[in-house]
Short mmCIF file of C-alpha atoms in Angstrom, two decimals:
data_model
loop_
_atom_site.label_atom_id
_atom_site.label_comp_id
_atom_site.label_asym_id
_atom_site.label_seq_id
_atom_site.Cartn_x
_atom_site.Cartn_y
_atom_site.Cartn_z
CA UNK I 30 68.67 -17.76 91.13
CA UNK I 31 67.55 -21.17 89.93
CA UNK I 32 65.92 -21.32 86.53
CA UNK I 33 67.00 -17.83 85.56
CA UNK I 34 69.23 -17.52 82.54
CA UNK I 35 71.59 -14.67 82.11
CA UNK I 36 73.73 -13.93 79.14
CA UNK I 37 76.94 -12.07 78.88
CA UNK I 38 76.69 -8.80 77.00
CA UNK I 39 78.26 -8.66 73.57
CA UNK I 40 81.07 -6.09 73.75
CA UNK I 41 80.53 -5.27 70.07
CA UNK I 42 76.75 -4.87 70.35
CA UNK I 43 74.66 -1.75 70.58
CA UNK I 44 76.24 1.65 70.25
CA UNK I 45 79.83 0.43 69.98
CA UNK I 46 79.16 -1.60 66.82
CA UNK I 47 77.57 1.33 65.00
CA UNK I 48 80.63 3.61 64.77
CA UNK I 49 82.95 0.68 64.07
CA UNK I 50 80.69 -0.51 61.26
CA UNK I 51 80.45 3.00 59.84
CA UNK I 52 84.26 3.17 59.92
CA UNK I 53 84.42 0.15 57.59
CA UNK I 54 82.36 2.06 55.04
CA UNK I 55 84.47 5.18 55.43
CA UNK I 56 87.81 3.41 55.01
CA UNK I 57 87.08 0.62 52.55
CA UNK I 58 88.59 0.69 49.08
CA UNK I 59 85.82 -1.60 47.78
CA UNK I 60 82.69 -0.38 46.01
CA UNK I 61 80.53 -2.31 48.46
CA UNK I 62 80.84 -4.67 51.43
CA UNK I 63 78.73 -7.45 52.91
CA UNK I 64 77.79 -7.83 56.55
CA UNK I 65 80.01 -10.91 56.66
CA UNK I 66 83.00 -8.93 55.42
CA UNK I 67 82.34 -6.25 58.04
CA UNK I 68 82.13 -8.85 60.80
CA UNK I 69 85.40 -10.39 59.64
CA UNK I 70 87.23 -7.05 59.45
CA UNK I 71 86.01 -6.01 62.89
CA UNK I 72 86.29 -9.46 64.46
CA UNK I 73 82.72 -8.85 65.62
CA UNK I 74 79.69 -11.06 66.04
CA UNK I 75 77.37 -11.32 63.06
CA UNK I 76 74.39 -10.20 65.18
CA UNK I 77 76.16 -7.03 66.27
CA UNK I 78 77.11 -6.16 62.70
CA UNK I 79 73.61 -6.97 61.44
CA UNK I 80 72.07 -4.62 64.02
CA UNK I 81 74.55 -1.88 63.15
CA UNK I 82 73.92 -2.28 59.40
CA UNK I 83 70.14 -2.13 59.96
CA UNK I 84 70.60 1.04 61.98
CA UNK I 85 72.82 2.66 59.33
CA UNK I 86 70.32 1.72 56.61
CA UNK I 87 67.42 3.10 58.65
CA UNK I 88 69.07 6.53 59.00
CA UNK I 89 70.03 6.32 55.31
CA UNK I 90 73.79 6.59 55.78
CA UNK I 91 74.31 3.38 53.84
CA UNK I 92 72.27 1.70 51.14
CA UNK I 93 71.76 -1.80 49.79
CA UNK I 94 73.15 -2.43 46.33
CA UNK I 95 72.20 -5.04 43.80
CA UNK I 96 75.01 -7.54 43.43
CA UNK I 97 74.37 -9.72 40.38
CA UNK I 98 75.65 -13.22 40.92
CA UNK I 99 75.91 -12.82 44.70
CA UNK I 100 73.47 -14.25 47.19
CA UNK I 101 74.64 -11.85 49.88
CA UNK I 102 73.40 -8.32 50.38
CA UNK I 103 75.95 -5.66 49.54
CA UNK I 104 76.05 -2.20 51.10
CA UNK I 105 77.83 1.06 50.45
CA UNK I 106 78.02 4.52 52.00
CA UNK I 107 75.58 6.83 50.22
CA UNK I 108 77.14 9.66 48.21
CA UNK I 109 74.80 12.09 49.97
CA UNK I 110 75.07 10.39 53.36
CA UNK I 111 75.71 13.42 55.53
CA UNK I 112 73.06 15.70 54.05
CA UNK I 113 70.60 12.80 54.13
CA UNK I 114 71.37 12.11 57.77
CA UNK I 115 70.92 15.77 58.63
CA UNK I 116 67.64 15.93 56.72
CA UNK I 117 66.34 12.81 58.48
CA UNK I 118 66.72 14.69 61.75
CA UNK I 119 63.59 16.60 60.72
CA UNK I 120 61.56 13.65 61.98
CA UNK I 121 63.21 13.89 65.39
CA UNK I 122 62.63 17.63 65.44
CA UNK I 123 58.94 17.13 64.60
CA UNK I 124 58.60 14.69 67.51
CA UNK I 125 60.25 17.20 69.84
CA UNK I 126 57.95 19.95 68.58
CA UNK I 127 54.89 17.81 69.19
CA UNK I 128 56.08 16.93 72.69
CA UNK I 129 56.69 20.59 73.50
CA UNK I 130 53.30 21.64 72.15
CA UNK I 131 51.51 18.90 74.10
CA UNK I 132 53.18 20.14 77.27
CA UNK I 133 52.37 23.78 76.49
CA UNK I 134 48.73 22.85 75.93
CA UNK I 135 48.45 21.05 79.26
CA UNK I 136 50.55 23.16 81.65
CA UNK I 137 49.33 26.51 83.01
CA UNK I 138 51.04 29.58 81.51
CA UNK I 139 52.55 30.68 84.84
CA UNK I 140 54.30 27.35 85.45
CA UNK I 141 58.11 27.39 84.92
CA UNK I 142 57.80 24.25 82.81
CA UNK I 143 55.50 26.15 80.43
CA UNK I 144 58.26 28.71 79.79
CA UNK I 145 60.85 25.96 79.20
CA UNK I 146 58.52 24.13 76.83
CA UNK I 147 57.84 27.33 74.85
CA UNK I 148 61.59 27.85 74.56
CA UNK I 149 62.01 24.25 73.38
CA UNK I 150 59.22 24.65 70.82
CA UNK I 151 60.62 27.95 69.56
CA UNK I 152 64.11 26.48 69.24
CA UNK I 153 62.90 23.52 67.18
CA UNK I 154 60.71 25.78 65.00
CA UNK I 155 63.81 27.86 64.33
CA UNK I 156 65.90 24.79 63.51
CA UNK I 157 63.30 23.45 61.10
CA UNK I 158 63.10 26.77 59.32
CA UNK I 159 66.90 26.94 58.94
CA UNK I 160 67.61 23.41 57.71
CA UNK I 161 66.48 23.86 54.08
CA UNK I 162 68.64 26.95 53.54
CA UNK I 163 71.60 25.31 55.26
CA UNK I 164 71.32 22.22 53.05
CA UNK I 165 71.03 24.40 49.95
CA UNK I 166 74.21 26.21 50.96
CA UNK I 167 75.90 22.84 51.42
CA UNK I 168 74.85 21.70 47.95
CA UNK I 169 76.15 24.94 46.43
CA UNK I 170 79.40 24.47 48.33
CA UNK I 171 79.71 20.92 46.99
CA UNK I 172 79.22 22.14 43.41
CA UNK I 173 81.93 24.77 43.66
#
């Protein structure tokens, strides 16, 4: 079609860059890495790495570090990355609970969807109630 631009997809973009970028943090022997270093190690486009780093920061798996004397941002895997990631799922669970409750409030009780939505709500209520104790057990396990 005339006048329509298409671009080729970046094979390192999106979901595929996220696990590869996380792998750099898991396997590095450095205290911190820059996005440029990640891109170089992965032979990936800077934009793909930048998006993956933003995503990892947003779910709090990695964190920015001050790097005196450097103009680049440095990142490292958080010491509490896995517990933090698990805890951040509470937001997702809250959204799912709200969606289920909205459906329950609008669908008649005899409708099969009403039953499924109640089950969904009850499951997520259960999960939310179990997460604090599970994380406490994890912390105790880590201390021993």
